[in-house]
């Protein structure tokens, strides 16, 4: 299996967005898809990175879009 799964604390370290925010987003169905793995909520890192790129491309201001 080549998928890397990350938890809310990993995402906080990666993005600077609080772990509680990631958990809240998951509870209301926003943000990248997540699922329960045992008792933990996890995200596929590849999906998170794709979601972040999408957020950047739809909210970029100034400069030239590529």
XYZ file of N, CA and C in Angstrom:
198
model
N 0.852 -1.181 0.000
C 0.000 0.000 0.000
C 0.894 1.239 0.000
N 0.676 2.122 -0.971
C 1.527 3.297 -1.085
C 0.849 4.574 -0.598
N -0.296 4.445 0.062
C -0.994 5.610 0.596
C -0.454 5.961 1.976
N -0.243 7.235 2.191
C 0.159 7.696 3.520
C -1.055 8.343 4.178
N -1.386 7.869 5.373
C -2.512 8.415 6.116
C -1.989 9.355 7.188
N -2.678 10.478 7.371
C -2.268 11.467 8.362
C -3.440 11.792 9.272
N -3.132 12.120 10.513
C -4.136 12.518 11.486
C -4.221 14.028 11.590
N -5.127 14.499 12.422
C -5.351 15.935 12.578
C -4.102 16.656 13.086
N -3.362 16.036 14.000
C -2.143 16.680 14.501
C -1.084 16.782 13.412
N -1.002 15.769 12.545
C -0.077 15.829 11.409
C -0.463 16.973 10.477
N -1.765 17.137 10.256
C -2.234 18.203 9.373
C -1.986 19.578 9.979
N -2.103 19.682 11.293
C -1.787 20.947 11.961
C -0.320 21.301 11.729
N 0.550 20.322 11.861
C 1.977 20.553 11.649
C 2.259 20.918 10.189
N 1.562 20.273 9.270
C 1.767 20.495 7.841
C 1.271 21.864 7.386
N 0.103 22.288 7.905
C -0.550 23.488 7.373
C -0.601 24.673 8.321
N -0.454 24.417 9.613
C -0.607 25.488 10.591
C -2.053 25.694 11.026
N -2.980 24.983 10.410
C -4.388 25.034 10.808
C -4.587 24.071 11.967
N -5.224 24.540 13.030
C -5.379 23.752 14.256
C -6.016 22.385 13.991
N -5.572 21.393 14.750
C -6.124 20.040 14.649
C -7.628 20.054 14.913
N -8.061 20.883 15.842
C -9.496 20.957 16.152
C -10.296 21.461 14.950
N -9.697 22.326 14.140
C -10.367 22.812 12.933
C -10.519 21.689 11.925
N -9.452 20.901 11.741
C -9.539 19.752 10.835
C -10.627 18.800 11.301
N -10.720 18.533 12.586
C -11.746 17.628 13.112
C -13.145 18.219 12.920
N -13.264 19.522 13.147
C -14.550 20.193 12.966
C -14.985 20.113 11.505
N -14.079 20.437 10.589
C -14.399 20.354 9.166
C -14.892 18.955 8.804
N -14.215 17.932 9.336
C -14.631 16.550 9.055
C -16.043 16.296 9.584
N -16.364 16.858 10.744
C -17.680 16.613 11.354
C -18.814 17.284 10.593
N -18.520 18.382 9.883
C -19.568 19.074 9.128
C -19.498 18.775 7.629
N -18.555 17.923 7.232
C -18.485 17.496 5.834
C -17.822 18.472 4.898
N -16.940 19.302 5.409
C -16.189 20.208 4.550
C -14.720 19.798 4.575
N -13.927 20.398 3.693
C -12.517 20.016 3.641
C -12.327 18.714 2.883
N -11.104 18.209 2.869
C -10.839 16.959 2.145
C -11.503 15.769 2.837
N -11.795 14.742 2.060
C -12.450 13.541 2.597
C -11.580 12.881 3.661
N -12.235 12.396 4.706
C -11.538 11.685 5.781
C -12.374 10.469 6.148
N -11.799 9.604 6.960
C -12.537 8.423 7.406
C -11.977 7.953 8.733
N -12.738 7.092 9.391
C -12.313 6.546 10.677
C -11.479 5.297 10.427
N -10.346 5.225 11.083
C -9.477 4.056 11.050
C -9.334 3.630 12.498
N -10.151 2.672 12.884
C -10.251 2.342 14.302
C -10.936 3.496 15.008
N -10.276 4.062 16.004
C -10.847 5.196 16.744
C -10.342 6.537 16.238
N -9.401 6.500 15.307
C -8.802 7.736 14.796
C -9.453 8.181 13.494
N -9.564 9.497 13.308
C -9.972 10.042 12.024
C -8.697 10.320 11.253
N -8.642 9.855 10.005
C -7.451 10.035 9.181
C -7.827 10.563 7.806
N -6.834 11.118 7.150
C -6.957 11.640 5.802
C -5.857 11.020 4.958
N -6.118 10.792 3.681
C -5.055 10.401 2.761
C -4.274 11.670 2.441
N -2.973 11.615 2.637
C -2.152 12.806 2.420
C -2.286 13.310 0.982
N -2.374 12.400 0.024
C -2.501 12.812 -1.380
C -3.793 13.603 -1.609
N -4.883 13.209 -0.949
C -6.148 13.947 -1.079
C -6.053 15.324 -0.428
N -5.377 15.384 0.710
C -5.203 16.671 1.393
C -4.403 17.618 0.507
N -3.317 17.120 -0.080
C -2.476 17.972 -0.921
C -3.252 18.454 -2.150
N -4.069 17.583 -2.742
C -4.891 17.976 -3.888
C -5.921 19.023 -3.479
N -6.531 18.839 -2.306
C -7.521 19.796 -1.807
C -6.868 21.154 -1.549
N -5.673 21.145 -0.962
C -4.962 22.397 -0.709
C -4.632 23.108 -2.019
N -4.206 22.366 -3.027
C -3.905 22.964 -4.331
C -5.164 23.569 -4.947
N -6.292 22.887 -4.788
C -7.563 23.403 -5.293
C -7.939 24.696 -4.575
N -7.754 24.725 -3.257
C -8.059 25.936 -2.491
C -7.194 27.094 -2.963
N -5.929 26.811 -3.203
C -5.014 27.853 -3.665
C -5.436 28.376 -5.033
N -5.765 27.478 -5.953
C -6.091 27.908 -7.313
C -7.410 28.678 -7.388
N -8.339 28.402 -6.478
C -9.631 29.097 -6.530
C -9.657 30.381 -5.716
N -8.653 30.606 -4.889
C -8.670 31.808 -4.053
C -7.461 32.711 -4.251
N -6.603 32.393 -5.214
C -5.403 33.196 -5.436
C -5.798 34.615 -5.865
N -5.078 35.592 -5.358
C -5.307 36.976 -5.766
C -3.999 37.558 -6.262
N -4.094 38.401 -7.265
C -2.897 39.020 -7.817
C -2.067 38.029 -8.605
N -1.040 38.548 -9.242
C -0.156 37.664 -9.997
C -0.839 37.091 -11.229
N -0.203 36.109 -11.803
C -0.709 35.469 -13.007
C -1.104 34.044 -12.677
N -2.322 33.674 -13.038
C -2.760 32.287 -12.820
C -2.125 31.398 -13.869
N -1.749 30.223 -13.441
C -1.120 29.298 -14.387
C -1.985 28.101 -14.606
